[in-house]
PDB file of C-alpha atoms in Angstrom:
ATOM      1  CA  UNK A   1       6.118 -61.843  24.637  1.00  0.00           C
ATOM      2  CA  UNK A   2       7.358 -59.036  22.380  1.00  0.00           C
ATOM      3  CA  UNK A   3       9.735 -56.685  23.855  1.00  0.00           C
ATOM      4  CA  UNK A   4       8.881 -53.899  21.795  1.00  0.00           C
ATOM      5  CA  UNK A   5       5.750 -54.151  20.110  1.00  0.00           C
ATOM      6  CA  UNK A   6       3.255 -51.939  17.353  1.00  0.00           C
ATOM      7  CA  UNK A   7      -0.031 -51.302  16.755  1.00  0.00           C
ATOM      8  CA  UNK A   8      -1.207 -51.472  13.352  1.00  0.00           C
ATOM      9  CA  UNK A   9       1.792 -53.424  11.435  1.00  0.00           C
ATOM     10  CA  UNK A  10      -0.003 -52.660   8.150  1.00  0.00           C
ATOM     11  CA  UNK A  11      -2.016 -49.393   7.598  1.00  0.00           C
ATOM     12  CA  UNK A  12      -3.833 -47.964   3.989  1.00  0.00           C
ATOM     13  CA  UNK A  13      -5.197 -44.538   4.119  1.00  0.00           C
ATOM     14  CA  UNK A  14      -6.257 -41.612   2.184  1.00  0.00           C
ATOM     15  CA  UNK A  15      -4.045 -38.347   1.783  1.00  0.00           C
ATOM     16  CA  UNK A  16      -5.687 -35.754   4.456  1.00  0.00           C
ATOM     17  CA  UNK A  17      -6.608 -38.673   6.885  1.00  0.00           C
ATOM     18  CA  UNK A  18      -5.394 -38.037  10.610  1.00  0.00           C
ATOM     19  CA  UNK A  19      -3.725 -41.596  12.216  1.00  0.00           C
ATOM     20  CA  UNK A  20      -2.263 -43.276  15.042  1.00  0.00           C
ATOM     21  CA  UNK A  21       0.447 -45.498  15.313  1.00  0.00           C
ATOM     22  CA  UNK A  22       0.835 -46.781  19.029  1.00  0.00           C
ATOM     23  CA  UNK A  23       4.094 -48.786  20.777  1.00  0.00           C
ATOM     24  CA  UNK A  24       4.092 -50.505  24.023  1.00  0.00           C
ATOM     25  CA  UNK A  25       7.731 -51.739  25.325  1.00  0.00           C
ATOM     26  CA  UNK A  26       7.993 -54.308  28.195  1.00  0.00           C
ATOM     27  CA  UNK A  27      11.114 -54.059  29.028  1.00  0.00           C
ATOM     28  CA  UNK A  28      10.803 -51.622  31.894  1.00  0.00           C
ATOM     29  CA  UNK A  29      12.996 -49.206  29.711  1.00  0.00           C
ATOM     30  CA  UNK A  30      12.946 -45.784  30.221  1.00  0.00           C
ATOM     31  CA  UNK A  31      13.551 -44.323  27.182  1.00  0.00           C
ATOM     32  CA  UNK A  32      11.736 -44.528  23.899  1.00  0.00           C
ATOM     33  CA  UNK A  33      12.341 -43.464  20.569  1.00  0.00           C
ATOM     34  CA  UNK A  34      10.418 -43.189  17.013  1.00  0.00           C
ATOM     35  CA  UNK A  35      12.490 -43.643  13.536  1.00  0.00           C
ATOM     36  CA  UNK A  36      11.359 -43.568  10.337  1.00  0.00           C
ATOM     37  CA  UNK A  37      12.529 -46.033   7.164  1.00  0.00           C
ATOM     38  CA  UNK A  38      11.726 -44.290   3.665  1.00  0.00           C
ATOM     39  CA  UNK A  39      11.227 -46.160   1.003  1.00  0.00           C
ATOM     40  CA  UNK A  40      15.706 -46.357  -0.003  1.00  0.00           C
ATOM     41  CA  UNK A  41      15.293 -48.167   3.371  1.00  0.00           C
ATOM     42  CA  UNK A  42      16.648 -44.959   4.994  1.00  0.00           C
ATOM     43  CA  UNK A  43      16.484 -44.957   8.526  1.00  0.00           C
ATOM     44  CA  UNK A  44      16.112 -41.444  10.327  1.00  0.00           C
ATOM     45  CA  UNK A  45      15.264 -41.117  13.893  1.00  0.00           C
ATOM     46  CA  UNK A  46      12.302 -38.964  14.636  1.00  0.00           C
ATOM     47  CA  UNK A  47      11.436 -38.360  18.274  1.00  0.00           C
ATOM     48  CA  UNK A  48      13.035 -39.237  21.409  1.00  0.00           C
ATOM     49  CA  UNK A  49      11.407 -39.187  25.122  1.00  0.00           C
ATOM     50  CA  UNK A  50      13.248 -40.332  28.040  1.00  0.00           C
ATOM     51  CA  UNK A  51      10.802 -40.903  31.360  1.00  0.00           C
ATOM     52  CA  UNK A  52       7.807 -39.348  28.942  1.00  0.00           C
ATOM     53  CA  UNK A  53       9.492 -35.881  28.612  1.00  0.00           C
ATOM     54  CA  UNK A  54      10.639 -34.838  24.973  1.00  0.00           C
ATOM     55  CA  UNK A  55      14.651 -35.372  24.317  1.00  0.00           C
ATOM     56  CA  UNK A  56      15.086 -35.284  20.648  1.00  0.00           C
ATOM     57  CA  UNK A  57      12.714 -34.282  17.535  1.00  0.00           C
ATOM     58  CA  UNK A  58      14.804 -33.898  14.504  1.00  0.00           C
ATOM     59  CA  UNK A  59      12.694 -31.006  12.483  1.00  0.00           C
ATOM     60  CA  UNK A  60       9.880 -33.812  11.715  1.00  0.00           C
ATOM     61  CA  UNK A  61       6.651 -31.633  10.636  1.00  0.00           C
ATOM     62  CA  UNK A  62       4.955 -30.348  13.213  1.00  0.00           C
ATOM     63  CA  UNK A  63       1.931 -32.424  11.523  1.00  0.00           C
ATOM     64  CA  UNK A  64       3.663 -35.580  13.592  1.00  0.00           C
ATOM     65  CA  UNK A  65       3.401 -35.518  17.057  1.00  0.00           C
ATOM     66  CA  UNK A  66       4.599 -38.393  19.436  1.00  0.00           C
ATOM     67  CA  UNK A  67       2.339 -38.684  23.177  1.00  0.00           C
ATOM     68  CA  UNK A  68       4.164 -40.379  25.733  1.00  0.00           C
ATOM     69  CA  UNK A  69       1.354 -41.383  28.777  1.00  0.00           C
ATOM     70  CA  UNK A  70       3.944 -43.148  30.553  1.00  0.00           C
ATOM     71  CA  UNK A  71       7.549 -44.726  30.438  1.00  0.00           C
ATOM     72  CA  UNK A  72       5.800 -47.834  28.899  1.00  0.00           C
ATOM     73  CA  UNK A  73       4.481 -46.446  25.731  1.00  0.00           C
ATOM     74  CA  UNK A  74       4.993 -44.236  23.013  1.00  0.00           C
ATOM     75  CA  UNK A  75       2.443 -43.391  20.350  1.00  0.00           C
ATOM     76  CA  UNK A  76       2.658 -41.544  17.047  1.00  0.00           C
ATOM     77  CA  UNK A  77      -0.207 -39.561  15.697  1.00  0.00           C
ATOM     78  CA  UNK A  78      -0.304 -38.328  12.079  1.00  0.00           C
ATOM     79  CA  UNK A  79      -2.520 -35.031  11.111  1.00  0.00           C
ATOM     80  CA  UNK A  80      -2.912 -34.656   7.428  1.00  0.00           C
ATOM     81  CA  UNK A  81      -1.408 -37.416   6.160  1.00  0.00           C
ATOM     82  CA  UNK A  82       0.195 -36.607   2.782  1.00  0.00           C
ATOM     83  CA  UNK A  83       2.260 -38.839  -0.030  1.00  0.00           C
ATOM     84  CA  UNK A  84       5.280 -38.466   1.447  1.00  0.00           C
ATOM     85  CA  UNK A  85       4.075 -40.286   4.839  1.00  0.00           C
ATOM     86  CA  UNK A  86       4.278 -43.109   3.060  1.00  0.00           C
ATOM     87  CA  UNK A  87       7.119 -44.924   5.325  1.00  0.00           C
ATOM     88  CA  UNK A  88       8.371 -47.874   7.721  1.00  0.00           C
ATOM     89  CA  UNK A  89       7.761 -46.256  10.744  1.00  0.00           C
ATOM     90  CA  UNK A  90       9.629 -48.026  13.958  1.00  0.00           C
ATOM     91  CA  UNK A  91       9.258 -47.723  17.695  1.00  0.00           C
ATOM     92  CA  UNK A  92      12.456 -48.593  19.772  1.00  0.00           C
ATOM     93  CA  UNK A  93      13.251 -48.678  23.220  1.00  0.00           C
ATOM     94  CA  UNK A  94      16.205 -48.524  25.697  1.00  0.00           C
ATOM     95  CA  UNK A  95      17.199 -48.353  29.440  1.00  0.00           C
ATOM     96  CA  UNK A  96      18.780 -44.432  29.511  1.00  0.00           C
ATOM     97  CA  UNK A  97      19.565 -41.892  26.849  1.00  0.00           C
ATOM     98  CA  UNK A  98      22.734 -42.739  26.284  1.00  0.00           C
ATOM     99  CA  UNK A  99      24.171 -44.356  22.871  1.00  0.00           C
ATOM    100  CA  UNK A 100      25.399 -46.939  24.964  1.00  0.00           C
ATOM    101  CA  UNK A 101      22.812 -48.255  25.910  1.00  0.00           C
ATOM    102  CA  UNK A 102      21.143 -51.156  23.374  1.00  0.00           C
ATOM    103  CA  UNK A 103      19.003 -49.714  21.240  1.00  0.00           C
ATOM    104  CA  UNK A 104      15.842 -52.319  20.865  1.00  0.00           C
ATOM    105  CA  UNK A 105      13.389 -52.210  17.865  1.00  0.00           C
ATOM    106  CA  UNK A 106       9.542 -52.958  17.282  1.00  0.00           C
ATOM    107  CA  UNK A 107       8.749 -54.771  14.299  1.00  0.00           C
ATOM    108  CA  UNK A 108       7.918 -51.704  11.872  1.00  0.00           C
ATOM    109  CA  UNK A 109       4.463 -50.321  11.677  1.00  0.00           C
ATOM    110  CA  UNK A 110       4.004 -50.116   7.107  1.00  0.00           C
ATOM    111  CA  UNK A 111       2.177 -46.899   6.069  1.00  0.00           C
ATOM    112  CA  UNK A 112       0.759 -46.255   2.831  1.00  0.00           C
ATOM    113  CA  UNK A 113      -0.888 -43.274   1.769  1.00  0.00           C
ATOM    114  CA  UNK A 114      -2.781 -43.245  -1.010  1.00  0.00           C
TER     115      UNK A 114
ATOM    116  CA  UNK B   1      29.579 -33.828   5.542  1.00  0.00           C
ATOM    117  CA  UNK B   2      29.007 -36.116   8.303  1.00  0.00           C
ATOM    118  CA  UNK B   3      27.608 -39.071   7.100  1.00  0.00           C
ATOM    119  CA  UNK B   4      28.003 -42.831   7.438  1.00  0.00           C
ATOM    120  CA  UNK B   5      28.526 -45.004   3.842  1.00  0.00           C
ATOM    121  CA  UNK B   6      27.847 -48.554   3.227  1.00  0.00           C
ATOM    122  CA  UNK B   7      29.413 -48.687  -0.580  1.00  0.00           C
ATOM    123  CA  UNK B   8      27.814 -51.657  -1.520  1.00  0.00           C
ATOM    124  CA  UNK B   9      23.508 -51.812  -1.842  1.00  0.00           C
ATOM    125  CA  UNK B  10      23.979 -55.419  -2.518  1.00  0.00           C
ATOM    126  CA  UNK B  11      26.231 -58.097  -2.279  1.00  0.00           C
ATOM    127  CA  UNK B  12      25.521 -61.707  -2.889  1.00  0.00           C
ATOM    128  CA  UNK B  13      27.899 -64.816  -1.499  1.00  0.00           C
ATOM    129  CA  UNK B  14      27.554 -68.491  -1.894  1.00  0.00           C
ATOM    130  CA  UNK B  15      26.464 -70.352   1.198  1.00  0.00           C
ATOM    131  CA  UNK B  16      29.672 -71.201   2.943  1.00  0.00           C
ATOM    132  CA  UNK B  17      31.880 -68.250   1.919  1.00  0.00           C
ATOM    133  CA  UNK B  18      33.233 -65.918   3.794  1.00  0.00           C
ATOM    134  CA  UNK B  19      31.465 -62.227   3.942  1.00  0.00           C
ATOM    135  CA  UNK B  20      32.562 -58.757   4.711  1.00  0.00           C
ATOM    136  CA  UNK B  21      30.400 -55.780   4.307  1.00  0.00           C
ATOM    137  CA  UNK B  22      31.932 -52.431   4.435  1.00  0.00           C
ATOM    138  CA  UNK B  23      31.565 -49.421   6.568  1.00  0.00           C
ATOM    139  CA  UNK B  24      32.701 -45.891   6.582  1.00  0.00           C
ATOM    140  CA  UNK B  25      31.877 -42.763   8.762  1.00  0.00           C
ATOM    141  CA  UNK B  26      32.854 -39.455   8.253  1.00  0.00           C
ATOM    142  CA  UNK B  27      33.169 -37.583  11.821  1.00  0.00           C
ATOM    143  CA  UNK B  28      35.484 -35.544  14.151  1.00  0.00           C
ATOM    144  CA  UNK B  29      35.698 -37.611  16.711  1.00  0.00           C
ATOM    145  CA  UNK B  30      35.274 -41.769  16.779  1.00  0.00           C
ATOM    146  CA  UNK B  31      31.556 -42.098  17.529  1.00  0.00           C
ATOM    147  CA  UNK B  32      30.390 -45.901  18.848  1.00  0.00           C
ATOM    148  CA  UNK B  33      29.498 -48.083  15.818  1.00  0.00           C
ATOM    149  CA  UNK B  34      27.450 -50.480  15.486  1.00  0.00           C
ATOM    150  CA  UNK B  35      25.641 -53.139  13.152  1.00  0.00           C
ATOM    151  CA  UNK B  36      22.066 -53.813  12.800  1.00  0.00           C
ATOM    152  CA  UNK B  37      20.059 -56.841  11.324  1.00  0.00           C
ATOM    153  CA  UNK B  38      16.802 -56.410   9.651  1.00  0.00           C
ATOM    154  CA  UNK B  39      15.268 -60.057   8.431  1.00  0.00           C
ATOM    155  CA  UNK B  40      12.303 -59.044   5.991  1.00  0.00           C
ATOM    156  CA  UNK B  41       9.294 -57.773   7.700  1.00  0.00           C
ATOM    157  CA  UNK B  42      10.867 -57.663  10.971  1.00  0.00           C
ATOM    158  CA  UNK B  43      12.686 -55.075  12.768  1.00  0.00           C
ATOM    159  CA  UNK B  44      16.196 -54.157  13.561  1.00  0.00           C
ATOM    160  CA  UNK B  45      18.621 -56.388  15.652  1.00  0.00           C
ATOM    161  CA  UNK B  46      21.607 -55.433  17.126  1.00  0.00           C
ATOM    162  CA  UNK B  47      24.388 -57.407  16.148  1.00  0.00           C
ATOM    163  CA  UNK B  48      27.700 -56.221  17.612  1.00  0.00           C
ATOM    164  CA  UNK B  49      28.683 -52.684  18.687  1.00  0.00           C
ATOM    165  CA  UNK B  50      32.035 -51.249  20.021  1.00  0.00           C
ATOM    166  CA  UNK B  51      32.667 -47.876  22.140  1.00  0.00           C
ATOM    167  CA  UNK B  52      36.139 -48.526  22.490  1.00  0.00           C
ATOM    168  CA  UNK B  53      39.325 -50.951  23.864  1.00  0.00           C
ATOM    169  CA  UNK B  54      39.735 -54.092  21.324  1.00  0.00           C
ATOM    170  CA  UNK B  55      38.960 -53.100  18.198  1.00  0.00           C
ATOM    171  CA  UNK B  56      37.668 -56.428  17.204  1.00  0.00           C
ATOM    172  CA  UNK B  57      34.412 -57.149  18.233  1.00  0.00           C
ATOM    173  CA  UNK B  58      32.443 -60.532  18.209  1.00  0.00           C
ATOM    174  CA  UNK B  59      28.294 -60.737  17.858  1.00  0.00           C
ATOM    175  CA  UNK B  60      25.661 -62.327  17.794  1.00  0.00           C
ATOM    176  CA  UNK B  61      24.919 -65.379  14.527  1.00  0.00           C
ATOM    177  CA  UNK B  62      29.138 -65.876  14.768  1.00  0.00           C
ATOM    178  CA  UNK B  63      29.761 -61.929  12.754  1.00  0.00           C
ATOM    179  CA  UNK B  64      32.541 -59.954  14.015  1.00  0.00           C
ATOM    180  CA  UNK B  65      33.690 -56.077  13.377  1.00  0.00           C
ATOM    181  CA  UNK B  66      36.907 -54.404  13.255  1.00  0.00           C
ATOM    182  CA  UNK B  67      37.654 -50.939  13.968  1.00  0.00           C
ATOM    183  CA  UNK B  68      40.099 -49.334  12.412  1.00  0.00           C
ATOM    184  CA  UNK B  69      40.443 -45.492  13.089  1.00  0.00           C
ATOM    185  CA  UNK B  70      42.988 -44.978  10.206  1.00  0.00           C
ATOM    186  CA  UNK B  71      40.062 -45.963   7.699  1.00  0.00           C
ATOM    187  CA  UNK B  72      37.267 -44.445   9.896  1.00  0.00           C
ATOM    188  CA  UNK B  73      36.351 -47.739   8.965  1.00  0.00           C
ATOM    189  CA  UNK B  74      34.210 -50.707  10.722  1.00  0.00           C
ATOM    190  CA  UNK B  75      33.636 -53.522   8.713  1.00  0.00           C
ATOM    191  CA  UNK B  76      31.650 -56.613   9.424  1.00  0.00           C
ATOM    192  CA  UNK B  77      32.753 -60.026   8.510  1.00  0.00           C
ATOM    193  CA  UNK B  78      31.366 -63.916   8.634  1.00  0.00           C
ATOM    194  CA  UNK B  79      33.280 -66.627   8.206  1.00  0.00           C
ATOM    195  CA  UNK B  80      30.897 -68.627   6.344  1.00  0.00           C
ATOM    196  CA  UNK B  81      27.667 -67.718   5.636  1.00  0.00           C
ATOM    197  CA  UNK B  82      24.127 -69.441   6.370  1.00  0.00           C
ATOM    198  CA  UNK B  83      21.292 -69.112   4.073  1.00  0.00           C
ATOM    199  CA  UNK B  84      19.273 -67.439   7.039  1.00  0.00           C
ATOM    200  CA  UNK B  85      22.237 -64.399   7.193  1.00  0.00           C
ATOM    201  CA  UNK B  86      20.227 -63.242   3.449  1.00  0.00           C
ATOM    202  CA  UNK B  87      18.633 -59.829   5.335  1.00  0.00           C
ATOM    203  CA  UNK B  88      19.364 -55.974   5.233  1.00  0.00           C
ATOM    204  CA  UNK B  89      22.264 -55.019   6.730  1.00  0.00           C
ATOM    205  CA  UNK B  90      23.371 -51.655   8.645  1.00  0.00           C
ATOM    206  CA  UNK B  91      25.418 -49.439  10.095  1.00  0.00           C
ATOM    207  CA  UNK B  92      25.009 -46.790  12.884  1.00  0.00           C
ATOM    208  CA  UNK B  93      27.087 -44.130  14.792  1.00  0.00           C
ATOM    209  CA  UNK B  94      25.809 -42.408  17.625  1.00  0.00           C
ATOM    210  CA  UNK B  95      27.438 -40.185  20.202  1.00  0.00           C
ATOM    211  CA  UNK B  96      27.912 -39.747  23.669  1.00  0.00           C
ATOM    212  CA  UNK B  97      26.358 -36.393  23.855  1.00  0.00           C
ATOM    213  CA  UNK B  98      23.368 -37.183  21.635  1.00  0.00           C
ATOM    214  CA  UNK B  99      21.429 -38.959  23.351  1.00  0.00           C
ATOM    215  CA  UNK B 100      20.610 -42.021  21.762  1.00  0.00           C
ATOM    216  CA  UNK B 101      20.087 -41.086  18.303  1.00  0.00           C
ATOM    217  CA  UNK B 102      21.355 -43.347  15.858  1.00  0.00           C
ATOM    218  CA  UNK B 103      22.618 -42.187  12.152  1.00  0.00           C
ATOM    219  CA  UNK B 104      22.120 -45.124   9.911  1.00  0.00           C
ATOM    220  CA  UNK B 105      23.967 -45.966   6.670  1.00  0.00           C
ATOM    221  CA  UNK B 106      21.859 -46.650   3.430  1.00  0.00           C
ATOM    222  CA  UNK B 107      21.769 -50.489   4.377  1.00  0.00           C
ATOM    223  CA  UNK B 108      23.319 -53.281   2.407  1.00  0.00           C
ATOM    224  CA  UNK B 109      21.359 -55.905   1.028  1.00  0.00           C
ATOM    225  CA  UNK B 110      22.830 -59.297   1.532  1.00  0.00           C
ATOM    226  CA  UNK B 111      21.568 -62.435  -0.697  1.00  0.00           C
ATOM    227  CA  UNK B 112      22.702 -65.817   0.041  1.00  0.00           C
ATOM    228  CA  UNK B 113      22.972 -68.656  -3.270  1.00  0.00           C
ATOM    229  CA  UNK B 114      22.829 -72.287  -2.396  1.00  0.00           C
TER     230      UNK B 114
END
């Protein structure tokens, strides 16, 4: 089973489109975490939630906004997608907030916008 | 600035020789360190991290880091490397009081010739 896993690996859409990204960890982690990889293969952590309440957003647009049901999942929604979108988007979990704590990473969800 | 600097975007090693990507980090204090894995299409894999005591770590796939706070340095080295090491490699910081957000380095793509 995958520890971390995405939902859609691959996604083409139009500039304006609203979209989803969702990520379901099985670990029984607590904490949960979106980061983004640009197309230099930057890496650039998003959002962070820790037992579904919001710990970190680093200044993403406020067009991005991350919904945390429970411990157990994580999903990314996307209003007005534009150009720049276009990323490697990556859920990640861990057991508490700390930077000790191993860090474990979904396979990458691909967004194009076209 | 702070930042963290992998100097080299690409290296490429014969199968069998001995490998050592480099890693700087420009920041106050020492922050943990690690190194991260990404295979093509997949996600990121921890490979070795250090917080503190020895300042040679081992890993996972027989790499190794050393610390050295003089350099603000944390290199990663292989003995001899395997045609499967040819990924993305990178390095992270993060901080006791951050949570667990990770600052990346720009990745360094590794090759592998027969």
């Amino acid at each position: 089973d995958t520890a971390v896993s995405q939902t859609p690996k691959y996604l083409v859409t139009q500039m304006g489109n609203d979209k989803s990204i969702k990520c379901e960890q099985n670990l029984g982690h607590d904490t949960m975490y979106w980061y983004k990889q640009d197309s230099k293969k930057f890496l650039k952590i998003m959002f962070s939630y820790n037992n579904k309440e919001l710990i970190i957003n680093e200044t993403v647009p406020n067009r991005f906004s991350p919904k945390s049901p429970d411990k157990a999942h994580l999903n990314l929604h996307i209003n007005s997608l534009e150009l720049g979108d276009s990323a490697v988007y990556f859920c990640a979990s861990s057991q508490g907030q700390g930077a000790r704590n191993t860090i474990y990473f979904g396979e990458g969800s691909w967004l194009t916008v076209v | 600035a702070q930042s963290v600097t992998q100097p080299d975007i690409h290296i490429t090693v014969s199968e069998g020789a001995s490998l050592e990507l480099r890693c700087n980090y420009s920041y106050g204090a020492t922050p943990y360190l690690f190194w991260y894995v990404q295979s093509p299409g997949q996600g990121l894999q921890l490979l070795l991290k250090y917080f503190s005591g020895d300042t040679l770590v081992q890993g996972i796939k027989g790499f190794e880091a050393e610390f050295k706070r003089s350099q603000s340095s944390f290199n990663l080295r292989k003995p001899s490397v395997h045609w499967s090491d040819a990924a993305e490699y990178f390095c992270a910081v993060g901080f006791y009081n951050q949570g667990g957000k990770l600052i990346f380095g720009q990745g360094t793509e590794l090759s592998v010739k027969p």
